Every structure is written in structure tokens, then in C-alpha cells.
Amino acid sequence: MPETAVINSQLKEASQLTGAAWSALVEQEAGKWRVTEQYRLGKKSQSVLVKFLEETEVNTWLSGALSGGVSRSVSLPASTPLKAGRLYAFPLPGMSHVVLVGAAQLSLTAQRIWRLAAAAMRPETRSAEPSPASSVAASLLMPDLNAESPYDLPRAIHRALDAFIRLVPVQGAWFAIRRADSLEIRAQWNAPAVADLLLSMDAHSLLRRMNRNLTPVTVQRGDALWAQIPHKGLKASTKAWICVPLVIGQRMIGAVGMWRSFAFKAEEWKRLVDLANQIAPALETLITIAEMAGHLRRLAMLNDFALTVSTGRSLDQIARRMFALLSRAFGTELIMLDLFSSNEQVVQEYRMEGGNLVSILRGTEGHPISRLFSGDQMIRLSEAGTDSGLPLYTGALSGIYVPLRLRGQPIGALSVESRRRNAFSPYDESLLTVLASHLASLADYTRVREEAEGRARNLGVIHEVVQQIVGLTDPRQVAEATASLLARYFSYELTAVFIADENGDLTIGGLGGVSPNVVKRAMKSITYPLRGGIAGYVFESGRGLLVNDVLQDERYTPIKGWQAGSEMCVPIRDASKVLGVINVESSSRNAFTHNDYIALESLAGILAAVITSADQYQRLQETIYQLRETEMELNARMEAQRLAENRLVQAAKLAAVGEMAAGIAHELNNPLTSVTGFAELVMNDLPADSPLRADLDLVIREARRARDVVRRLLDFARQSESARANASLNKVVEDVVALTRHLLHTNGVELLLHLQDDLPWVSMDENQMKQVLLNLVHNALQAMPDGGKLEIRTAVSSKVGREGVIVSVRDSGVGIPPEIQTRIFEPFFTTKASRGGTGLGLSVTYGIVSAHGGEIELISQPGAGSTFTVWLPKG
């Protein structure tokens, strides 16, 4: 490059001629931009400019200008402190430098001036007198005492590549260092596609031949070998490709690949080979220094592990220090540490999210690195299958996954990933393996100690909680009491216990907390059945979660008026069945530890037994209730069967009495007719004042009464002979009321009539039904010698699935004693013998109702009256 004073003078003159606000010469080195010279651009503005150029879109735009060799411009954000409306880029042809100009607007003339200025800044290509290659090699070994690493291999490689592309004009180039049987591209110019690319010599025959012959390889488009060259980074207009090896003795230590749109001349080839021969020794020295520095760095890292990580008092502290150590050593934050819990059901996962260390509890089943738990070999990302679930971080291009094993058993895994390809060397892999072996014993010891301390510390508190809930049998009481006790004894800001109902939904919940206002807001926000959120996820998956920052977890569901910082949730399990969840929230991030989780898990195990016992008790109560219901139903059926049997016996009695009555009636009817007839003839012949007329009148009355009894016997015997038709039971009742109204009035009986309007018709013999009602009304009148109330009611009623209607006759009379209620329907049984009762009225009534397929029932209490209810099936 020209002297600094010359470049500054050119920037100043061009800026004043074009009215630019500022100007700068920037260089792309190791994939980053830096300001080499500037005019009117202070240090603060330089930092702003470099940060702006590091943005992905701006970097792509500027790299495009550099690779295309054409000037470009873009608008600057209005809020930028660069004090310019537009940014103009003028690349130096064939170099990795660009002139940047900040101005409000540059005219076409001003832009031509800047293009001329950029061309003037490029040194002339001296084909006749090239700069000595030895000076380039010397510059590689010259230490930068102001840099963190004076012998910086990546910076030296970029300088070496810059020397090659200055030597001959090219479209693009890469510089690779040999690693085993591969070439690892460590620098590129105008070929971002090949950055960090690993070229296997076994997969490329040209590279294999070059390694064997140690001579450059050049290929022209159209040659048979063109298909065998690495094509990444080449342009559509590329016509020629050359690869120059860097050789020490009989060993290739690296190579330079270059391509352009026209063939390479023999003279150019010779200059490239000379430069490679001069650079190789210096490069080997730097590689050796870098390897030695790496070895020392690894030793220092092991020393740091012994001094810092191994002195950690908790798993969180060990993980935090381990992550810081690995991040410094490998330049990446894509680190993950997974540790089994003591029951081997969940994995405590430490990972980086948004620059923060987050601890998450996950189930072992389906874990992305579950393969590491069964094997004892390290895994590389490049070797993992597409179904392995790797990488663990989005965008990672390389990774190392080392299992943590103790006494032959897996206890976890250590994973380190990078967004750079081939970021880890074999030495890095060996170092991680050593660290993992030390970390395994340290983590296991710390975990066991923490769990023991946590259990001892929480045992007394858990005992207090259990004593107060162990006797509860209602799941809702269990949930509410547990949530309240957790908040009281552990001082949790918000606790919730949710229990599944018989359908498997979380509809039973109890909440507690140190702040009543928070609990009230939570109660209003929660809707049942509970679904979604971290609690819903734990219930569905059966896996506990410890989230140190809920804002980083998409499963978190906020509560109105309450902002949680961290959340812990464990399932309440009975074997494989999830009965519910215990959920705890805090307003602070990282509020819970693994010990808190263990305490909650222990309580969940005891709570599962309480809920199961309560559930069994509830089921027992339901079984007892069902047994009682069954017993009552069985008793009712037995009573119905007894009544049916009684009715059957009564029907058999009536049938027998009916046959007997028919015979008796025929035997008595003729003599009584003769007695009555002859007595009437004698009565007609006696004088009116004959003293025999009174005796003869008595004979005629008694004969007629006997004939009435015979007629009733005949009616009883002939009751099956009826003419039935669909008729209204209400009309039958109204007819009977019309016949007996005067009799009721004279006996001082008040009639109450309740007839249902929409009563369906019944198939019946109206005259026989009138006889039934007349018998019941007469019996009621005889039961109320001093007057009273008589209520007749009709309604729709069903029996054993059959639709029908009822008519009930209720009196306020003397009632019927219980000991004779079962006999009142027997023929000739009467309590009114002194009043001329025959004992056939209710027997005839029973026979008529039974013949109609109905039933008649009696409900009576002595002194409280009687109710006869007749049920008839619907017609």
C-alpha cells in the first residue's frame, strides 16, 4: 500500500473537491472490516461505521461491491451519528480494500472523481520487477506487540492470501491449512461460500495428486479434469483454476486456490510458486507456534478447571463456571450440560439462552442426546444422522458431544457447538474428553450432596404439610390445603395444586401464596378445565419443568396482574398415571434450585398417595351408596312382588267365590221368588186391619233383601262380561258425582274435585267403572258418619314403563286399622255387619279393576282417613 500520508492526502483532496462529509479506506480481513485510513472521521464515528458494516445485509452489500469491482451507494439510517445521508463504496480493483464516502448526495462528476481516487490508491502491478517474496514472508513473522496474540495465525494467513491476490489479478481465492488428510480453508477472498470449508483429499483426485507430486495444478474450463476441481466459490465466467501447494521438504502443509476468467500465464505461475516457497517456512513456524499456544491454552484450561470449576459449591455454580471456561477457550456460547437426576427419570439441562444460563428439567425419553447415555464414545456433529436431533442450537455447523460417565454408568453429557465449520480440532476433542471425565465425578458428588442436604432441610417441613392433608378425603380440599400450606411453609409467592377429575381433566384446583392479592388475581384468571401453559404441558407429558426465566419459554401462560420470573412444576404421579400437578411461581428469575425441585417432587409422591386414598374412599362411598340404592330397589321389588302375589291370591279367592256365588244364587233365587210371590198374594188377600199384615210385610222385606244379595252375587259372578270402549274417566267421575251429590250434601260431606284436563282416554266398561266409583264413594260416606271432606282426583300416571291414568277417592273419615287392610278386598269380609254390609262391595270393585288390567291400592291411617287409588292402563 502507498504511504499513509499519501492516502490521507488523496482522501482529503477528493473530499474537498466533492463536498463529502467524510471518507475512509477500509479493509476486509478475516471476514471483518477495519478502518485503515480516514478523513474527518473520529474514533467514535469509526466504531459506529465498523459496527454498521458488521450488519449482515450491509456486509453482503459491501462484499458484493468488492467482488464485482463496481461502485455502489446506499441510504444511511436517519438516526445514525455518521452525519451523512448516503454511503458510497468505491472498491480498489483486485484488492480487499474499499473507499467509503459519506455525503448528502454525490453528483456523477463527483463519483467519477472518487473512482479515479480509488484507482490511484492501488499500487501498480510490477510484472517486470515484482516485490520480493521474502519481504512478504518476513511480514508474516513480524509480531504485532499491540495485539492480544502477537503471533496471530489467522491474521498471518489473511496477509499471505492478500499477497497472492496482489501478485496476479483473480476473481476469487482461498488459503487452506492441511489437517490430516484434508485441507481446511482458513481464509478467502471474494468467495464467502468456501469459508471454513473442509476439502477432503480422498474425495478430490486433483488434490490427492497434488499432495503426491507436490506440484501446482492448473485446469482450464473444457478440460476433462474441470469436473474434479472444488467448484464452490467459482463464478459463471470463470475459465481457469489454479492450486499452488505450500511445501516443506516432502510434506505439503497447505495450499492456495485461485481462479479467474482467463488463463494463467507461465510467468504468473512461476511468481505464485516462488511466493509459496518463500511463505511456507514462515507459515510452518506460525502453525507450530499456534499448536504450542493451543497446547498451553489447554493446560491453562485444565488448571482453570482445577482452580475455579472444581471449587464450586453447587451444580449451578459449577455449570456457570464451566460455561465461562469453555466459552473463553472455544469462542462460542453454544454449550450445554445435561445431568441425570437421582431417579434417572429426568435430565437437568443447563444451556445458554439470550446470554443467560438457564436450567431446565426434561424427561430422558426422546432427549436429543439420548444416544450419548447408552454409549461411551464421543460424537461429532458431522457424524450424527439426520434423525439424531442434533445440533442442539439453531445454526450450529460443528459440534462435539461427550458423555459423562462414572463407574461405567452414564450420568450426563457435555456438548459444545459452534456456528463455524470445522471449529474443533482433534486436540479440542481430547481436551473435552479429559474435562468430561473430571466433570463427571465432580457433578455426581455435588448432585448427591445437594439432594441429601435438600431432603434433610425440607423433610421436617414436608412432614408438617403431610400431617395436615393426610386425613382429607375430598380432592378439592386436598388441593386447597396443599397449596395454602406450601405457601405458608416455603414462602412461595404463588402456589397451585391441580388435580384431575374422573374424566382426566384438570378441573380441581387450589391456590395459595404469600400475597392475598396475587392469589385473588390468579383465581380470576384460571379457567377450568386447565389446558396449556407450563402446568398443562407437565400434566400432558408427565415430565417436570424448572424454568428460570419464563419469558424465554413459549409454553408460559401469564396471569393478569402478575408477572412471573421463574416457574417450577412437577407431576403428581401414581405409577404411570398422572393425577395432577404442583406448580410454583416466583416474580424473580432463577428463584428456584434443584433442591426446591427435589422437595416438590417428594411432596408430589406423598400427595399422590393421599389423592389415591381419597379417590379410593370416594369410590368406596359411591359403592356403598349404590349398594344402598340397590337394597332399596330390591326391597321395593320384593314388596311389589308380595303385593302382586297377594293380588293373585285375592284374584284366585274371588274366582272361587264367584263360582260358588253363581251356584248359590241360582239355588236361592227360585225359592226367594216363590216366597216373595206367595207372600205378596197373601198380603193382597188380607184385610187392611189384619194383625198378620205386619208379619207378612216383614217376610216380604226380608225376602227382597235376600233377593238383592242374590242379585249382587250374580253380579259378582258375571263381572267378566262387559262391553269395553275408549272413554273418558273424567266423564265417569262426573256422572257418579251427579248421582251422589244430593247424598253427599245430606250427609254433610264437602266434595273436592280435581280432574286433569288433558287426561287420555281409557279402554273400559263405563257402567262397571261407575259401579267401582259408587262403591268407593259409599264406603267413604259410611266412614264419615259425622260429615267431612271427600276428594276425587284424576291424573296421568305410569307403572313399570306403562302409561295410564289414576282416579283416587280420599276421605277424612275414621280410617282402617292396619291389621285388617290386607283383608278388605276379600269377599264377604265387612266391618259394617251391624249396618247391613254384605262384604261384597270392595270385592266386586277389585274384580272389575283387575279385569280391566288395572290395580287398586289403599293408603289409610286410623283417625286420618283413607285413600283408594285406581290405576288403569291407557287405551
Tab-separated table of N, CA and C in Angstrom, residues 649-750:
chain	number	residue	atom	x	y	z
A	649	VAL	N	-103.455	-64.073	44.815
A	649	VAL	CA	-104.231	-64.897	45.753
A	649	VAL	C	-105.648	-64.374	45.875
A	650	GLN	N	-105.757	-63.009	45.950
A	650	GLN	CA	-107.086	-62.398	46.049
A	650	GLN	C	-107.911	-62.709	44.817
A	651	ALA	N	-107.251	-62.636	43.642
A	651	ALA	CA	-107.982	-62.949	42.410
A	651	ALA	C	-108.433	-64.393	42.406
A	652	ALA	N	-107.562	-65.293	42.933
A	652	ALA	CA	-107.957	-66.710	42.987
A	652	ALA	C	-109.133	-66.904	43.936
A	653	LYS	N	-109.083	-66.194	45.086
A	653	LYS	CA	-110.205	-66.274	46.018
A	653	LYS	C	-111.486	-65.781	45.364
A	654	LEU	N	-111.382	-64.641	44.682
A	654	LEU	CA	-112.565	-64.071	44.044
A	654	LEU	C	-113.113	-65.005	42.968
A	655	ALA	N	-112.169	-65.640	42.252
A	655	ALA	CA	-112.637	-66.568	41.217
A	655	ALA	C	-113.393	-67.729	41.845
A	656	ALA	N	-112.841	-68.242	42.967
A	656	ALA	CA	-113.516	-69.367	43.641
A	656	ALA	C	-114.858	-68.934	44.210
A	657	VAL	N	-114.842	-67.732	44.859
A	657	VAL	CA	-116.099	-67.214	45.417
A	657	VAL	C	-117.110	-66.938	44.317
A	658	GLY	N	-116.595	-66.474	43.176
A	658	GLY	CA	-117.504	-66.194	42.063
A	658	GLY	C	-118.215	-67.447	41.595
A	659	GLU	N	-117.455	-68.535	41.468
A	659	GLU	CA	-118.098	-69.783	41.042
A	659	GLU	C	-119.122	-70.248	42.078
A	660	MET	N	-118.718	-70.128	43.376
A	660	MET	CA	-119.643	-70.540	44.440
A	660	MET	C	-120.877	-69.640	44.476
A	661	ALA	N	-120.618	-68.318	44.270
A	661	ALA	CA	-121.738	-67.370	44.319
A	661	ALA	C	-122.728	-67.634	43.211
A	662	ALA	N	-122.213	-68.006	42.041
A	662	ALA	CA	-123.122	-68.287	40.928
A	662	ALA	C	-124.037	-69.466	41.270
A	663	GLY	N	-123.456	-70.517	41.873
A	663	GLY	CA	-124.278	-71.684	42.239
A	663	GLY	C	-125.278	-71.341	43.313
A	664	ILE	N	-124.794	-70.602	44.353
A	664	ILE	CA	-125.701	-70.240	45.449
A	664	ILE	C	-126.841	-69.365	44.942
A	665	ALA	N	-126.505	-68.423	44.059
A	665	ALA	CA	-127.531	-67.507	43.555
A	665	ALA	C	-128.625	-68.261	42.813
A	666	HIS	N	-128.208	-69.210	41.996
A	666	HIS	CA	-129.241	-69.992	41.266
A	666	HIS	C	-130.092	-70.833	42.203
A	667	GLU	N	-129.429	-71.372	43.253
A	667	GLU	CA	-130.166	-72.216	44.191
A	667	GLU	C	-131.140	-71.385	45.023
A	668	LEU	N	-130.751	-70.146	45.366
A	668	LEU	CA	-131.612	-69.333	46.239
A	668	LEU	C	-132.602	-68.482	45.487
A	669	ASN	N	-132.302	-68.184	44.250
A	669	ASN	CA	-133.132	-67.227	43.525
A	669	ASN	C	-134.564	-67.741	43.355
A	670	ASN	N	-134.740	-69.030	42.987
A	670	ASN	CA	-136.095	-69.565	42.747
A	670	ASN	C	-136.922	-69.625	44.025
A	671	PRO	N	-136.359	-70.177	45.140
A	671	PRO	CA	-137.175	-70.164	46.369
A	671	PRO	C	-137.538	-68.764	46.827
A	672	LEU	N	-136.627	-67.855	46.725
A	672	LEU	CA	-136.929	-66.491	47.162
A	672	LEU	C	-138.009	-65.861	46.289
A	673	THR	N	-137.980	-66.187	44.997
A	673	THR	CA	-139.024	-65.655	44.106
A	673	THR	C	-140.386	-66.201	44.513
A	674	SER	N	-140.393	-67.518	44.861
A	674	SER	CA	-141.664	-68.125	45.281
A	674	SER	C	-142.139	-67.508	46.589
A	675	VAL	N	-141.200	-67.346	47.560
A	675	VAL	CA	-141.582	-66.780	48.852
A	675	VAL	C	-142.147	-65.375	48.665
A	676	THR	N	-141.443	-64.595	47.844
A	676	THR	CA	-141.884	-63.211	47.643
A	676	THR	C	-143.249	-63.193	46.943
A	677	GLY	N	-143.404	-64.043	45.946
A	677	GLY	CA	-144.665	-64.035	45.183
A	677	GLY	C	-145.843	-64.452	46.009
A	678	PHE	N	-145.695	-65.582	46.714
A	678	PHE	CA	-146.817	-66.049	47.534
A	678	PHE	C	-147.101	-65.105	48.681
A	679	ALA	N	-146.041	-64.514	49.282
A	679	ALA	CA	-146.276	-63.565	50.378
A	679	ALA	C	-147.038	-62.348	49.874
A	680	GLU	N	-146.756	-61.896	48.664
A	680	GLU	CA	-147.470	-60.738	48.115
A	680	GLU	C	-148.943	-61.094	47.836
A	681	LEU	N	-149.152	-62.367	47.334
A	681	LEU	CA	-150.550	-62.788	47.096
A	681	LEU	C	-151.349	-62.829	48.409
A	682	VAL	N	-150.708	-63.404	49.465
A	682	VAL	CA	-151.388	-63.475	50.761
A	682	VAL	C	-151.649	-62.077	51.278
A	683	MET	N	-150.669	-61.158	51.097
A	683	MET	CA	-150.816	-59.777	51.557
A	683	MET	C	-152.006	-59.117	50.873
A	684	ASN	N	-152.188	-59.426	49.591
A	684	ASN	CA	-153.311	-58.816	48.865
A	684	ASN	C	-154.656	-59.330	49.374
A	685	ASP	N	-154.676	-60.612	49.879
A	685	ASP	CA	-155.949	-61.182	50.329
A	685	ASP	C	-156.299	-60.790	51.762
A	686	LEU	N	-155.362	-60.337	52.531
A	686	LEU	CA	-155.634	-59.981	53.924
A	686	LEU	C	-156.292	-58.612	53.996
A	687	PRO	N	-157.239	-58.517	54.955
A	687	PRO	CA	-157.875	-57.218	55.139
A	687	PRO	C	-156.851	-56.210	55.651
A	688	ALA	N	-157.177	-54.980	55.497
A	688	ALA	CA	-156.230	-53.925	55.835
A	688	ALA	C	-155.968	-53.854	57.321
A	689	ASP	N	-156.892	-54.310	58.143
A	689	ASP	CA	-156.674	-54.208	59.570
A	689	ASP	C	-156.238	-55.528	60.186
A	690	SER	N	-155.772	-56.448	59.315
A	690	SER	CA	-155.370	-57.763	59.833
A	690	SER	C	-154.055	-57.616	60.574
A	691	PRO	N	-153.987	-58.223	61.800
A	691	PRO	CA	-152.714	-58.129	62.551
A	691	PRO	C	-151.578	-58.912	61.895
A	692	LEU	N	-151.933	-59.766	60.907
A	692	LEU	CA	-150.881	-60.546	60.246
A	692	LEU	C	-150.144	-59.757	59.164
A	693	ARG	N	-150.685	-58.638	58.811
A	693	ARG	CA	-150.074	-57.878	57.720
A	693	ARG	C	-148.651	-57.406	58.097
A	694	ALA	N	-148.418	-57.038	59.348
A	694	ALA	CA	-147.097	-56.583	59.767
A	694	ALA	C	-146.078	-57.705	59.636
A	695	ASP	N	-146.484	-58.911	60.082
A	695	ASP	CA	-145.537	-60.024	59.982
A	695	ASP	C	-145.251	-60.380	58.536
A	696	LEU	N	-146.341	-60.352	57.741
A	696	LEU	CA	-146.177	-60.700	56.333
A	696	LEU	C	-145.343	-59.651	55.597
A	697	ASP	N	-145.477	-58.382	55.994
A	697	ASP	CA	-144.671	-57.315	55.388
A	697	ASP	C	-143.208	-57.529	55.702
A	698	LEU	N	-142.909	-57.991	56.950
A	698	LEU	CA	-141.530	-58.279	57.312
A	698	LEU	C	-140.972	-59.402	56.459
A	699	VAL	N	-141.825	-60.423	56.208
A	699	VAL	CA	-141.360	-61.545	55.373
A	699	VAL	C	-141.017	-61.055	53.970
A	700	ILE	N	-141.874	-60.211	53.423
A	700	ILE	CA	-141.644	-59.723	52.037
A	700	ILE	C	-140.361	-58.887	51.981
A	701	ARG	N	-140.108	-58.003	53.017
A	701	ARG	CA	-138.918	-57.166	53.008
A	701	ARG	C	-137.642	-58.001	53.093
A	702	GLU	N	-137.695	-58.988	54.011
A	702	GLU	CA	-136.501	-59.817	54.174
A	702	GLU	C	-136.255	-60.660	52.936
A	703	ALA	N	-137.334	-61.096	52.283
A	703	ALA	CA	-137.177	-61.898	51.059
A	703	ALA	C	-136.579	-61.043	49.946
A	704	ARG	N	-137.056	-59.803	49.871
A	704	ARG	CA	-136.499	-58.895	48.848
A	704	ARG	C	-135.013	-58.598	49.137
A	705	ARG	N	-134.725	-58.427	50.487
A	705	ARG	CA	-133.303	-58.179	50.814
A	705	ARG	C	-132.452	-59.371	50.447
A	706	ALA	N	-132.977	-60.540	50.667
A	706	ALA	CA	-132.223	-61.739	50.294
A	706	ALA	C	-132.063	-61.811	48.788
A	707	ARG	N	-133.126	-61.379	48.070
A	707	ARG	CA	-133.034	-61.399	46.601
A	707	ARG	C	-131.994	-60.387	46.108
A	708	ASP	N	-131.873	-59.232	46.823
A	708	ASP	CA	-130.830	-58.257	46.438
A	708	ASP	C	-129.440	-58.854	46.626
A	709	VAL	N	-129.296	-59.589	47.740
A	709	VAL	CA	-127.996	-60.243	47.962
A	709	VAL	C	-127.706	-61.235	46.853
A	710	VAL	N	-128.706	-61.973	46.459
A	710	VAL	CA	-128.522	-62.941	45.375
A	710	VAL	C	-128.149	-62.214	44.085
A	711	ARG	N	-128.818	-61.064	43.849
A	711	ARG	CA	-128.509	-60.301	42.624
A	711	ARG	C	-127.058	-59.833	42.643
A	712	ARG	N	-126.596	-59.400	43.833
A	712	ARG	CA	-125.196	-58.965	43.929
A	712	ARG	C	-124.228	-60.130	43.710
A	713	LEU	N	-124.635	-61.275	44.233
A	713	LEU	CA	-123.801	-62.454	43.987
A	713	LEU	C	-123.725	-62.756	42.500
A	714	LEU	N	-124.859	-62.611	41.806
A	714	LEU	CA	-124.858	-62.853	40.353
A	714	LEU	C	-124.014	-61.807	39.642
A	715	ASP	N	-124.136	-60.549	40.115
A	715	ASP	CA	-123.298	-59.506	39.502
A	715	ASP	C	-121.827	-59.814	39.714
A	716	PHE	N	-121.477	-60.273	40.934
A	716	PHE	CA	-120.091	-60.614	41.221
A	716	PHE	C	-119.606	-61.755	40.345
A	717	ALA	N	-120.451	-62.717	40.132
A	717	ALA	CA	-120.071	-63.889	39.340
A	717	ALA	C	-119.995	-63.559	37.864
A	718	ARG	N	-120.762	-62.555	37.389
A	718	ARG	CA	-120.799	-62.241	35.961
A	718	ARG	C	-119.958	-61.005	35.603
A	719	GLN	N	-119.047	-60.587	36.461
A	719	GLN	CA	-118.343	-59.326	36.221
A	719	GLN	C	-117.433	-59.393	35.002
A	720	SER	N	-117.037	-60.535	34.513
A	720	SER	CA	-116.170	-60.616	33.340
A	720	SER	C	-116.915	-60.303	32.061
A	721	GLU	N	-118.177	-60.266	32.145
A	721	GLU	CA	-118.960	-59.979	30.960
A	721	GLU	C	-119.179	-58.473	30.890
A	722	SER	N	-118.421	-57.821	30.063
A	722	SER	CA	-118.540	-56.359	29.961
A	722	SER	C	-118.322	-55.934	28.528
A	723	ALA	N	-118.823	-54.735	28.207
A	723	ALA	CA	-118.651	-54.142	26.869
A	723	ALA	C	-117.723	-52.945	27.024
A	724	ARG	N	-116.452	-53.089	26.570
A	724	ARG	CA	-115.456	-52.032	26.766
A	724	ARG	C	-115.324	-51.180	25.509
A	725	ALA	N	-114.985	-49.914	25.733
A	725	ALA	CA	-114.717	-48.961	24.645
A	725	ALA	C	-113.867	-47.835	25.228
A	726	ASN	N	-113.150	-47.115	24.336
A	726	ASN	CA	-112.357	-45.976	24.795
A	726	ASN	C	-113.284	-44.887	25.305
A	727	ALA	N	-113.104	-44.477	26.513
A	727	ALA	CA	-113.992	-43.492	27.124
A	727	ALA	C	-113.177	-42.628	28.065
A	728	SER	N	-113.760	-41.530	28.485
A	728	SER	CA	-113.095	-40.579	29.369
A	728	SER	C	-113.403	-40.936	30.808
A	729	LEU	N	-112.350	-41.108	31.590
A	729	LEU	CA	-112.526	-41.390	33.011
A	729	LEU	C	-113.104	-40.176	33.729
A	730	ASN	N	-112.789	-38.970	33.232
A	730	ASN	CA	-113.361	-37.759	33.839
A	730	ASN	C	-114.891	-37.766	33.720
A	731	LYS	N	-115.408	-38.240	32.574
A	731	LYS	CA	-116.875	-38.270	32.381
A	731	LYS	C	-117.517	-39.257	33.348
A	732	VAL	N	-116.865	-40.419	33.570
A	732	VAL	CA	-117.384	-41.396	34.534
A	732	VAL	C	-117.450	-40.763	35.923
A	733	VAL	N	-116.381	-40.026	36.302
A	733	VAL	CA	-116.359	-39.387	37.607
A	733	VAL	C	-117.486	-38.360	37.704
A	734	GLU	N	-117.658	-37.566	36.655
A	734	GLU	CA	-118.709	-36.528	36.679
A	734	GLU	C	-120.095	-37.158	36.807
A	735	ASP	N	-120.344	-38.295	36.123
A	735	ASP	CA	-121.653	-38.975	36.232
A	735	ASP	C	-121.889	-39.473	37.648
A	736	VAL	N	-120.878	-40.078	38.255
A	736	VAL	CA	-121.024	-40.589	39.622
A	736	VAL	C	-121.247	-39.438	40.595
A	737	VAL	N	-120.532	-38.318	40.401
A	737	VAL	CA	-120.730	-37.154	41.266
A	737	VAL	C	-122.157	-36.640	41.152
A	738	ALA	N	-122.704	-36.631	39.917
A	738	ALA	CA	-124.096	-36.173	39.725
A	738	ALA	C	-125.079	-37.071	40.472
A	739	LEU	N	-124.805	-38.391	40.495
A	739	LEU	CA	-125.711	-39.321	41.169
A	739	LEU	C	-125.633	-39.196	42.684
A	740	THR	N	-124.456	-38.834	43.200
A	740	THR	CA	-124.269	-38.859	44.663
A	740	THR	C	-124.223	-37.471	45.285
A	741	ARG	N	-124.337	-36.409	44.488
A	741	ARG	CA	-124.197	-35.066	45.038
A	741	ARG	C	-125.216	-34.791	46.144
A	742	HIS	N	-126.478	-35.175	45.910
A	742	HIS	CA	-127.502	-34.934	46.923
A	742	HIS	C	-127.200	-35.716	48.198
A	743	LEU	N	-126.760	-36.978	48.026
A	743	LEU	CA	-126.429	-37.810	49.181
A	743	LEU	C	-125.266	-37.214	49.961
A	744	LEU	N	-124.268	-36.687	49.252
A	744	LEU	CA	-123.140	-36.053	49.918
A	744	LEU	C	-123.584	-34.834	50.710
A	745	HIS	N	-124.442	-34.074	50.118
A	745	HIS	CA	-124.907	-32.849	50.774
A	745	HIS	C	-125.676	-33.167	52.047
A	746	THR	N	-126.578	-34.176	51.964
A	746	THR	CA	-127.403	-34.526	53.132
A	746	THR	C	-126.571	-35.116	54.240
A	747	ASN	N	-125.400	-35.711	53.919
A	747	ASN	CA	-124.530	-36.298	54.942
A	747	ASN	C	-123.482	-35.300	55.436
A	748	GLY	N	-123.557	-34.059	54.972
A	748	GLY	CA	-122.634	-33.040	55.445
A	748	GLY	C	-121.201	-33.239	54.973
A	749	VAL	N	-121.039	-33.766	53.770
A	749	VAL	CA	-119.699	-34.030	53.231
A	749	VAL	C	-119.377	-32.994	52.149
A	750	GLU	N	-118.199	-32.350	52.290
A	750	GLU	CA	-117.737	-31.372	51.295
A	750	GLU	C	-116.952	-32.100	50.195
